[in-house]
Short mmCIF file of C-alpha atoms in Angstrom, two decimals:
data_model
loop_
_atom_site.label_atom_id
_atom_site.label_comp_id
_atom_site.label_asym_id
_atom_site.label_seq_id
_atom_site.Cartn_x
_atom_site.Cartn_y
_atom_site.Cartn_z
CA MET F 96 -66.81 -145.60 63.22
CA PRO F 97 -65.69 -143.87 60.01
CA GLN F 98 -68.00 -146.18 58.01
CA LEU F 99 -71.11 -144.54 59.44
CA ASP F 100 -70.30 -141.05 58.20
CA PRO F 101 -72.94 -140.34 55.49
CA ALA F 102 -70.42 -138.30 53.52
CA VAL F 103 -68.51 -141.46 52.55
CA PHE F 104 -71.56 -143.24 51.15
CA MET F 105 -72.09 -141.52 47.84
CA PRO F 106 -68.61 -141.60 46.31
CA GLN F 107 -68.13 -145.25 47.30
CA ILE F 108 -71.47 -146.37 45.90
CA PHE F 109 -70.84 -144.49 42.68
CA TRP F 110 -67.43 -146.04 42.12
CA LEU F 111 -68.71 -149.43 43.25
CA PHE F 112 -71.35 -149.40 40.51
CA VAL F 113 -68.92 -148.12 37.89
CA ILE F 114 -66.16 -150.60 38.67
CA PHE F 115 -68.49 -153.52 39.37
CA GLY F 116 -70.22 -152.75 36.08
CA VAL F 117 -66.92 -152.81 34.20
CA LEU F 118 -65.97 -156.09 35.86
CA TYR F 119 -69.40 -157.54 35.11
CA PHE F 120 -69.12 -156.72 31.41
CA PHE F 121 -65.56 -157.98 31.30
CA ILE F 122 -66.54 -161.31 32.88
CA THR F 123 -69.81 -161.71 30.97
CA TYR F 124 -68.48 -160.95 27.51
CA SER F 125 -64.82 -161.88 27.72
CA ALA F 126 -63.65 -164.06 30.59
CA ALA F 127 -66.62 -166.38 31.17
CA PRO F 128 -67.15 -167.29 27.47
CA LYS F 129 -63.43 -167.95 27.14
CA ILE F 130 -63.37 -170.21 30.18
CA SER F 131 -66.55 -172.06 29.26
CA ASP F 132 -65.21 -172.45 25.72
CA VAL F 133 -62.03 -174.06 27.01
CA LEU F 134 -63.97 -176.27 29.41
CA LYS F 135 -66.38 -177.33 26.67
CA LYS F 136 -63.53 -178.07 24.27
CA ARG F 137 -61.88 -180.21 26.91
CA GLN F 138 -65.15 -182.00 27.64
CA ASP F 139 -65.69 -182.60 23.92
CA LYS F 140 -62.14 -183.83 23.50
CA ILE F 141 -62.53 -186.25 26.40
CA ALA F 142 -65.90 -187.45 25.10
CA TYR F 143 -64.50 -187.83 21.59
CA ASP F 144 -61.47 -189.75 22.84
CA LEU F 145 -63.66 -191.99 24.96
CA GLY F 146 -65.92 -192.63 21.97
CA GLU F 147 -62.93 -193.38 19.80
CA ALA F 148 -61.53 -195.76 22.40
CA GLU F 149 -64.88 -197.50 22.65
CA ALA F 150 -65.12 -197.85 18.86
CA LEU F 151 -61.60 -199.23 18.71
CA GLN F 152 -62.36 -201.65 21.48
CA ALA F 153 -65.47 -202.83 19.65
CA LYS F 154 -63.38 -203.25 16.51
CA ALA F 155 -60.79 -205.25 18.43
CA GLU F 156 -63.52 -207.40 19.94
CA ALA F 157 -65.02 -208.02 16.47
CA ALA F 158 -61.58 -208.95 15.14
CA ARG F 159 -61.09 -211.32 18.05
CA LEU F 160 -64.47 -212.95 17.40
CA ALA F 161 -63.71 -213.26 13.68
CA TYR F 162 -60.36 -214.80 14.49
CA GLU F 163 -61.92 -217.24 16.90
CA LYS F 164 -64.59 -218.14 14.36
CA SER F 165 -62.07 -218.71 11.61
CA GLN F 166 -59.95 -220.77 13.98
CA GLU F 167 -62.96 -222.85 14.86
CA GLU F 168 -63.77 -223.28 11.16
CA ALA F 169 -60.22 -224.26 10.38
CA ARG F 170 -60.24 -226.81 13.17
CA HIS F 171 -63.50 -228.22 11.89
CA ASN F 172 -62.20 -228.34 8.31
CA ALA F 173 -59.05 -230.06 9.46
CA ALA F 174 -61.11 -232.68 11.30
CA VAL F 175 -63.21 -233.25 8.18
CA VAL F 176 -60.10 -233.56 6.01
CA VAL F 177 -58.51 -236.02 8.43
CA LEU F 178 -61.69 -238.08 8.58
CA ASN F 179 -62.12 -238.11 4.80
CA LYS F 180 -58.48 -239.02 4.23
CA ARG F 181 -58.68 -241.78 6.78
CA GLU F 182 -61.73 -243.27 5.08
CA GLU F 183 -60.14 -242.92 1.68
CA LEU F 184 -56.98 -244.57 2.86
CA LYS F 185 -58.94 -247.34 4.53
CA ALA F 186 -60.87 -247.99 1.31
CA TYR F 187 -57.61 -247.91 -0.65
CA ALA F 188 -55.98 -250.29 1.80
CA ASP F 189 -58.96 -252.63 1.65
CA ALA F 190 -58.92 -252.58 -2.12
CA GLU F 191 -55.19 -253.23 -2.23
CA TYR F 192 -55.54 -256.01 0.27
CA GLN F 193 -58.35 -257.52 -1.75
CA LYS F 194 -56.34 -257.30 -4.92
CA LEU F 195 -53.28 -258.77 -3.33
CA SER F 196 -55.16 -261.55 -1.65
CA ASP F 197 -56.99 -262.35 -4.93
CA GLY F 198 -53.71 -262.51 -6.73
CA LEU F 199 -52.21 -264.70 -4.07
CA ASN F 200 -55.21 -266.99 -4.08
CA ALA F 201 -55.01 -267.31 -7.84
CA LYS F 202 -51.31 -268.13 -7.61
CA ALA F 203 -52.00 -270.62 -4.84
CA ASP F 204 -54.73 -272.27 -6.94
CA GLU F 205 -52.45 -272.43 -9.97
CA ALA F 206 -49.66 -273.87 -7.87
CA GLN F 207 -52.09 -276.41 -6.44
CA SER F 208 -53.21 -277.46 -9.91
CA ARG F 209 -49.59 -277.74 -10.97
CA ILE F 210 -48.84 -279.82 -7.95
CA ASP F 211 -51.83 -281.99 -8.72
CA ALA F 212 -50.73 -282.36 -12.35
CA ALA F 213 -47.19 -283.18 -11.28
CA LYS F 214 -48.50 -285.64 -8.76
CA GLU F 215 -50.73 -287.25 -11.44
CA LYS F 216 -47.84 -287.43 -13.81
CA ALA F 217 -45.57 -288.82 -11.15
CA LEU F 218 -48.16 -291.40 -10.22
CA GLY F 219 -48.50 -292.30 -13.92
CA ASP F 220 -44.73 -292.68 -14.18
CA VAL F 221 -44.72 -294.80 -11.03
CA ARG F 222 -47.37 -297.09 -12.60
CA THR F 223 -45.43 -297.46 -15.83
CA VAL F 224 -42.29 -298.25 -13.88
CA ALA F 225 -44.24 -300.62 -11.64
CA THR F 226 -45.76 -302.38 -14.68
CA GLU F 227 -42.39 -302.82 -16.32
CA VAL F 228 -40.76 -303.92 -13.08
CA CYS F 229 -43.63 -306.31 -12.50
CA CYS F 230 -43.35 -307.75 -16.03
CA ASP F 231 -39.59 -308.05 -15.69
CA ILE F 232 -39.83 -309.74 -12.30
CA VAL F 233 -42.47 -312.26 -13.55
CA SER F 234 -40.54 -313.07 -16.74
CA HIS F 235 -37.34 -313.42 -14.82
CA ILE F 236 -38.72 -315.60 -12.08
CA ALA F 237 -41.51 -317.51 -13.79
CA GLY F 238 -40.45 -317.01 -17.37
CA LEU F 239 -43.89 -315.89 -18.23
CA LYS F 240 -44.56 -313.27 -20.72
CA LEU F 241 -47.24 -310.98 -19.29
CA ASP F 242 -49.37 -308.65 -21.20
CA LYS F 243 -48.38 -305.17 -20.10
CA LYS F 244 -51.91 -303.94 -20.37
CA ASP F 245 -53.28 -306.48 -17.95
CA VAL F 246 -50.51 -305.76 -15.49
CA SER F 247 -51.06 -302.08 -15.69
CA LYS F 248 -54.79 -302.63 -15.12
CA ALA F 249 -54.10 -304.82 -12.11
CA ILE F 250 -51.71 -302.29 -10.63
CA ALA F 251 -54.15 -299.49 -11.20
CA LYS F 252 -56.80 -301.53 -9.48
CA LYS F 253 -54.47 -302.34 -6.59
CA THR F 254 -53.31 -298.76 -6.08
CA GLU F 255 -56.86 -297.64 -6.13
CA THR F 256 -57.78 -300.04 -3.37
CA ILE F 257 -54.68 -299.09 -1.40
CA GLY F 258 -55.43 -295.45 -1.91
CA LYS F 259 -58.97 -296.13 -0.76
CA GLY F 260 -57.85 -298.17 2.19
CA LYS F 261 -55.41 -295.55 3.21
CA SER F 262 -57.71 -292.60 2.82
CA MET K 324 -50.40 -144.01 67.02
CA ALA K 325 -53.41 -144.71 64.82
CA GLY K 326 -56.48 -146.09 66.50
CA PRO K 327 -57.82 -149.49 65.46
CA LEU K 328 -60.67 -147.95 63.49
CA ASP K 329 -58.57 -145.35 61.67
CA GLN K 330 -57.81 -147.88 58.95
CA PHE K 331 -61.38 -147.51 57.75
CA ILE K 332 -61.16 -143.75 57.18
CA ILE K 333 -61.95 -142.62 53.67
CA THR K 334 -59.48 -140.18 52.19
CA ASN K 335 -60.29 -138.17 49.11
CA THR K 336 -57.47 -138.59 46.69
CA VAL K 337 -59.20 -136.88 43.76
CA PRO K 338 -62.10 -134.64 44.81
CA LEU K 339 -64.89 -134.73 42.23
CA GLN K 340 -68.37 -133.24 42.14
CA VAL K 341 -71.01 -133.91 39.47
CA ALA K 342 -74.40 -132.17 39.60
CA GLY K 343 -74.00 -131.54 43.30
CA TYR K 344 -73.16 -135.18 44.05
CA ASP K 345 -69.85 -136.08 45.61
CA ILE K 346 -68.22 -138.77 43.52
CA SER K 347 -64.63 -138.20 44.63
CA PHE K 348 -62.15 -140.89 43.72
CA THR K 349 -61.23 -142.06 47.23
CA ASN K 350 -58.88 -144.69 48.64
CA SER K 351 -61.95 -146.97 48.63
CA ALA K 352 -62.43 -146.44 44.89
CA GLY K 353 -58.71 -147.03 44.46
CA ALA K 354 -59.05 -150.38 46.20
CA MET K 355 -61.99 -151.24 43.93
CA LEU K 356 -59.93 -150.35 40.88
CA ALA K 357 -57.06 -152.48 42.21
CA THR K 358 -59.52 -155.35 42.69
CA LEU K 359 -60.75 -154.93 39.12
CA VAL K 360 -57.19 -154.90 37.76
CA VAL K 361 -56.16 -157.94 39.83
CA ILE K 362 -59.17 -159.96 38.65
CA MET K 363 -58.55 -158.94 35.03
CA ILE K 364 -54.89 -159.90 35.25
CA PHE K 365 -55.84 -163.16 36.94
CA MET K 366 -58.35 -164.08 34.25
CA ILE K 367 -56.64 -162.75 31.13
CA GLY K 368 -53.30 -164.14 32.28
CA GLY K 369 -54.80 -167.48 33.22
CA MET K 370 -56.69 -167.89 29.96
CA ARG K 371 -54.02 -166.50 27.60
CA LYS K 372 -53.05 -169.97 26.38
CA LYS K 373 -56.50 -171.61 26.49
CA ALA K 374 -54.63 -174.87 26.90
CA LEU K 375 -56.37 -178.19 26.63
CA VAL K 376 -54.31 -179.39 29.57
CA PRO K 377 -54.25 -176.37 31.88
CA GLY K 378 -51.28 -175.09 33.80
CA ARG K 379 -51.55 -173.97 37.42
CA TRP K 380 -52.70 -170.46 36.63
CA GLN K 381 -55.33 -171.58 34.12
CA SER K 382 -56.42 -174.30 36.56
CA GLY K 383 -56.94 -171.62 39.20
CA VAL K 384 -59.19 -169.58 36.90
CA GLU K 385 -61.09 -172.68 35.81
CA MET K 386 -61.51 -173.85 39.40
CA CYS K 387 -63.08 -170.51 40.37
CA TYR K 388 -65.39 -170.73 37.36
CA GLU K 389 -66.42 -174.34 37.94
CA PHE K 390 -66.84 -173.80 41.67
CA ILE K 391 -69.34 -170.98 41.11
CA ALA K 392 -70.96 -172.71 38.13
CA LYS K 393 -71.56 -175.79 40.26
CA MET K 394 -72.86 -173.69 43.15
CA VAL K 395 -75.28 -171.80 40.90
CA GLY K 396 -76.44 -175.05 39.29
CA ASP K 397 -76.93 -176.79 42.64
CA THR K 398 -78.72 -173.98 44.45
CA ALA K 399 -80.54 -171.99 41.76
CA GLY K 400 -81.16 -174.79 39.27
CA VAL K 401 -81.03 -174.66 35.49
CA ASP K 402 -83.02 -171.41 35.30
CA GLY K 403 -80.35 -169.76 37.43
CA ARG K 404 -77.63 -170.31 34.77
CA LYS K 405 -78.60 -167.00 33.17
CA TYR K 406 -77.49 -165.16 36.28
CA PHE K 407 -74.22 -167.06 36.57
CA PRO K 408 -72.04 -164.19 35.21
CA PHE K 409 -73.44 -161.85 37.86
CA ILE K 410 -72.90 -164.34 40.71
CA PHE K 411 -69.43 -165.11 39.38
CA THR K 412 -68.58 -161.40 39.21
CA LEU K 413 -69.95 -160.86 42.70
CA PHE K 414 -67.95 -163.74 44.14
CA MET K 415 -64.70 -162.79 42.42
CA PHE K 416 -65.13 -159.12 43.34
CA ILE K 417 -65.72 -159.75 47.04
CA LEU K 418 -63.09 -162.51 47.21
CA ALA K 419 -60.42 -160.38 45.54
CA ALA K 420 -61.35 -157.34 47.65
CA ASN K 421 -61.14 -159.34 50.88
CA LEU K 422 -57.85 -161.00 49.93
CA ILE K 423 -56.24 -157.77 48.70
CA GLY K 424 -57.25 -156.24 52.04
CA MET K 425 -55.21 -158.93 53.79
CA VAL K 426 -51.90 -158.13 52.10
CA PRO K 427 -49.52 -156.95 54.83
CA TRP K 428 -47.16 -153.90 54.62
CA LEU K 429 -48.96 -152.42 51.59
CA HIS K 430 -51.72 -151.66 54.06
CA PRO K 431 -54.42 -151.69 51.42
CA PHE K 432 -57.93 -150.51 51.99
CA THR K 433 -60.64 -153.14 52.39
CA PHE K 434 -63.78 -151.62 50.90
CA THR K 435 -65.91 -154.61 51.98
CA SER K 436 -65.47 -153.25 55.53
CA HIS K 437 -67.73 -150.37 54.57
CA ILE K 438 -71.43 -150.84 55.18
CA ALA K 439 -72.22 -148.43 52.34
CA VAL K 440 -70.50 -150.77 49.87
CA THR K 441 -71.82 -154.07 51.24
CA PHE K 442 -75.32 -152.67 51.63
CA ALA K 443 -75.27 -151.28 48.10
CA MET K 444 -74.37 -154.74 46.79
CA ALA K 445 -76.88 -156.52 49.00
CA PHE K 446 -79.62 -154.04 48.14
CA PHE K 447 -78.88 -154.38 44.44
CA VAL K 448 -79.15 -158.18 44.81
CA PHE K 449 -82.36 -157.79 46.82
CA ILE K 450 -83.99 -155.48 44.27
CA GLY K 451 -82.81 -157.60 41.38
CA VAL K 452 -84.04 -160.83 42.93
CA THR K 453 -87.41 -159.30 43.80
CA LEU K 454 -87.82 -158.01 40.24
CA ILE K 455 -86.90 -161.45 38.88
CA GLY K 456 -89.50 -162.95 41.21
CA PHE K 457 -92.24 -160.69 39.93
CA ALA K 458 -91.09 -161.05 36.33
CA THR K 459 -91.19 -164.85 36.62
CA HIS K 460 -94.40 -165.34 38.61
CA GLY K 461 -96.25 -162.04 38.29
CA PHE K 462 -98.38 -161.21 41.30
CA LYS K 463 -98.36 -164.87 42.31
CA PHE K 464 -94.92 -164.09 43.70
CA LEU K 465 -96.71 -162.50 46.66
CA GLY K 466 -97.76 -166.06 47.54
CA PHE K 467 -94.16 -166.48 48.59
CA PHE K 468 -95.08 -164.73 51.83
CA VAL K 469 -97.95 -167.11 52.54
CA PRO K 470 -96.79 -170.40 54.08
CA HIS K 471 -98.53 -173.49 52.74
CA GLY K 472 -101.06 -175.35 54.87
CA ALA K 473 -101.20 -172.94 57.78
CA PRO K 474 -104.65 -172.10 59.25
CA TRP K 475 -105.95 -168.54 58.58
CA TYR K 476 -105.47 -167.25 62.15
CA LEU K 477 -101.78 -168.27 62.00
CA MET K 478 -101.47 -166.42 58.70
CA LEU K 479 -102.08 -163.19 60.58
CA ILE K 480 -98.79 -163.77 62.38
CA LEU K 481 -96.84 -165.73 59.76
CA VAL K 482 -97.33 -163.42 56.80
CA PRO K 483 -95.89 -160.34 58.55
CA ILE K 484 -93.02 -162.47 59.83
CA GLU K 485 -92.31 -163.72 56.31
CA ILE K 486 -92.40 -160.19 54.94
CA ILE K 487 -90.11 -158.86 57.64
CA SER K 488 -87.68 -161.71 57.16
CA TYR K 489 -87.71 -161.08 53.41
CA LEU K 490 -87.14 -157.35 53.86
CA SER K 491 -84.32 -157.96 56.33
CA ARG K 492 -82.40 -160.03 53.80
CA PRO K 493 -80.31 -157.15 52.39
CA ILE K 494 -79.50 -156.02 55.93
CA SER K 495 -78.34 -159.43 57.12
CA LEU K 496 -76.49 -160.04 53.85
CA SER K 497 -74.62 -156.74 54.01
CA VAL K 498 -74.00 -156.64 57.77
CA ARG K 499 -72.59 -160.19 57.76
CA LEU K 500 -69.82 -159.28 55.31
CA PHE K 501 -69.24 -155.83 56.76
CA ALA K 502 -69.05 -157.01 60.38
CA ASN K 503 -66.74 -159.90 59.57
CA MET K 504 -64.32 -157.64 57.75
CA VAL K 505 -64.41 -154.88 60.36
CA ALA K 506 -63.96 -157.32 63.24
CA GLY K 507 -61.03 -159.10 61.58
CA HIS K 508 -59.19 -155.97 60.57
CA THR K 509 -59.81 -154.27 63.92
CA MET K 510 -58.48 -157.31 65.78
CA LEU K 511 -55.37 -157.38 63.61
CA GLN K 512 -54.83 -153.67 64.27
CA VAL K 513 -55.37 -154.06 68.02
CA PHE K 514 -52.90 -156.90 68.32
CA GLY K 515 -50.48 -155.06 66.05
CA GLY K 516 -50.77 -152.18 68.48
CA PHE K 517 -49.90 -154.55 71.35
CA VAL K 518 -46.75 -155.65 69.54
CA VAL K 519 -45.67 -152.03 69.13
CA SER K 520 -46.61 -151.02 72.71
CA LEU K 521 -44.82 -153.97 74.30
CA GLY K 522 -41.80 -153.45 72.09
CA ALA K 523 -41.66 -149.80 73.12
CA LEU K 524 -41.54 -150.75 76.81
CA GLY K 525 -38.18 -152.42 76.27
CA GLY K 526 -36.38 -155.10 78.31
CA VAL K 527 -38.13 -158.35 79.19
CA LEU K 528 -41.51 -156.94 78.22
CA ALA K 529 -40.25 -156.28 74.68
CA ALA K 530 -39.57 -160.03 74.36
CA GLY K 531 -43.18 -160.54 75.38
CA SER K 532 -44.30 -158.81 72.20
CA VAL K 533 -43.65 -162.15 70.49
CA LEU K 534 -46.95 -163.41 71.92
CA PRO K 535 -49.29 -160.90 70.24
CA PHE K 536 -47.17 -161.22 67.10
CA ALA K 537 -47.73 -165.00 67.06
CA PHE K 538 -51.41 -164.31 67.60
CA ILE K 539 -51.43 -161.99 64.58
CA VAL K 540 -49.91 -164.74 62.46
CA ALA K 541 -52.64 -167.16 63.51
CA LEU K 542 -55.31 -164.48 63.09
CA THR K 543 -54.08 -163.69 59.60
CA GLY K 544 -54.65 -167.34 58.68
CA LEU K 545 -58.12 -167.19 60.16
CA GLU K 546 -58.86 -163.93 58.36
CA LEU K 547 -57.80 -165.45 55.03
CA LEU K 548 -60.33 -168.19 55.69
CA VAL K 549 -62.97 -165.61 56.62
CA ALA K 550 -62.17 -163.60 53.48
CA CYS K 551 -62.87 -166.62 51.27
CA LEU K 552 -65.77 -167.83 53.36
CA GLN K 553 -67.59 -164.50 53.36
CA ALA K 554 -67.26 -164.16 49.60
CA TYR K 555 -68.68 -167.67 49.29
CA VAL K 556 -71.49 -166.94 51.77
CA PHE K 557 -72.45 -163.75 49.95
CA ALA K 558 -72.52 -165.59 46.62
CA ILE K 559 -74.42 -168.64 47.86
CA LEU K 560 -77.02 -166.54 49.68
CA THR K 561 -77.53 -164.57 46.48
CA CYS K 562 -78.06 -167.91 44.73
CA LEU K 563 -80.56 -169.01 47.38
CA TYR K 564 -82.51 -165.76 47.07
CA LEU K 565 -82.43 -166.17 43.32
CA ASN K 566 -83.73 -169.71 43.71
CA ASP K 567 -86.58 -168.42 45.89
CA ALA K 568 -87.42 -165.85 43.22
CA LEU K 569 -87.29 -168.37 40.38
CA HIS K 570 -89.01 -171.32 42.02
CA MET K 571 -90.69 -169.87 45.14
CA HIS K 572 -91.02 -172.57 47.81
#
């Protein structure tokens, strides 16, 4: 085997140490720092991007919560407004109703009193007519001259009893 | 025709002598230089853009880096990070050497098929790891050779065994890589020789040379696997030894 010839040992070992040494210094001081630098930068970039994404997600979540809260508030406010308005309107309607019904009652009372007055007057007129008719009939038939006052009194008495009997 | 082992012959391209020592620039040194240049091109070229989103080339460089970084972290722990550049260099050097040795036609020299080279690396690792062990634990590091909880009469047997197994680490580490490379390249050469011999016979037998050729194709695939695997094994065993030195058992 040519490998076992001692003459080949020395030159190979010498050049091995020289060239391996050069490669070692090249890798230690140039290649490896460059590679680890790139790897670290990439790692940092990924970590930074992930952090950013997380922050943005948190922000979005906060915005969503705020939106939901404001929506809830708005819904609540709307319910309160509707309730208040309904009560207000109910009170207004009640008041209006009261006013209207008072007015109508007053009108009805007035009308009633007018009716009563008219009825009274009409009854009075009927009595006068009845008294005159009565006087005329008596003077015509019996030739008697009756005192109008007595007749009117008698009629009033009679109508009262009739009214009483009827009622 | 060249014999199957002739591919491992060292040829002096530039004879050189310093203070009586032969440090000739040989074909082996040439292969080492080629390995150095290939790794430098691979790394400088891959990292020239330093892109945030890497291309294929940069991904390749980063994958090598992360693969070894993960291996060092897993096997040698956090304390082992310091020695990452060395392990990374070792892995890339052996991997590139093995793979360059597999390039067909160019017929490059595979210096990892030389025991002098693999043993020099393994011995360097062994010495380094032992020094780290003593530097970390002082003389307590000798306790590494004493198994816990064994009775004293077993110690008489176990301690020498532990010491022998520790001392044989550079041998097993270097011979594993060396033998794998030699065996693979010799097999390729032998079957390549079959292709040529059968082809030279002519006629029907020449057609039969397809069989060893197909075998070479399959073997080349296997050898590529072995090339990567042996670089990995060398690196991970170095990590394990380092872990022993840093943390003992």
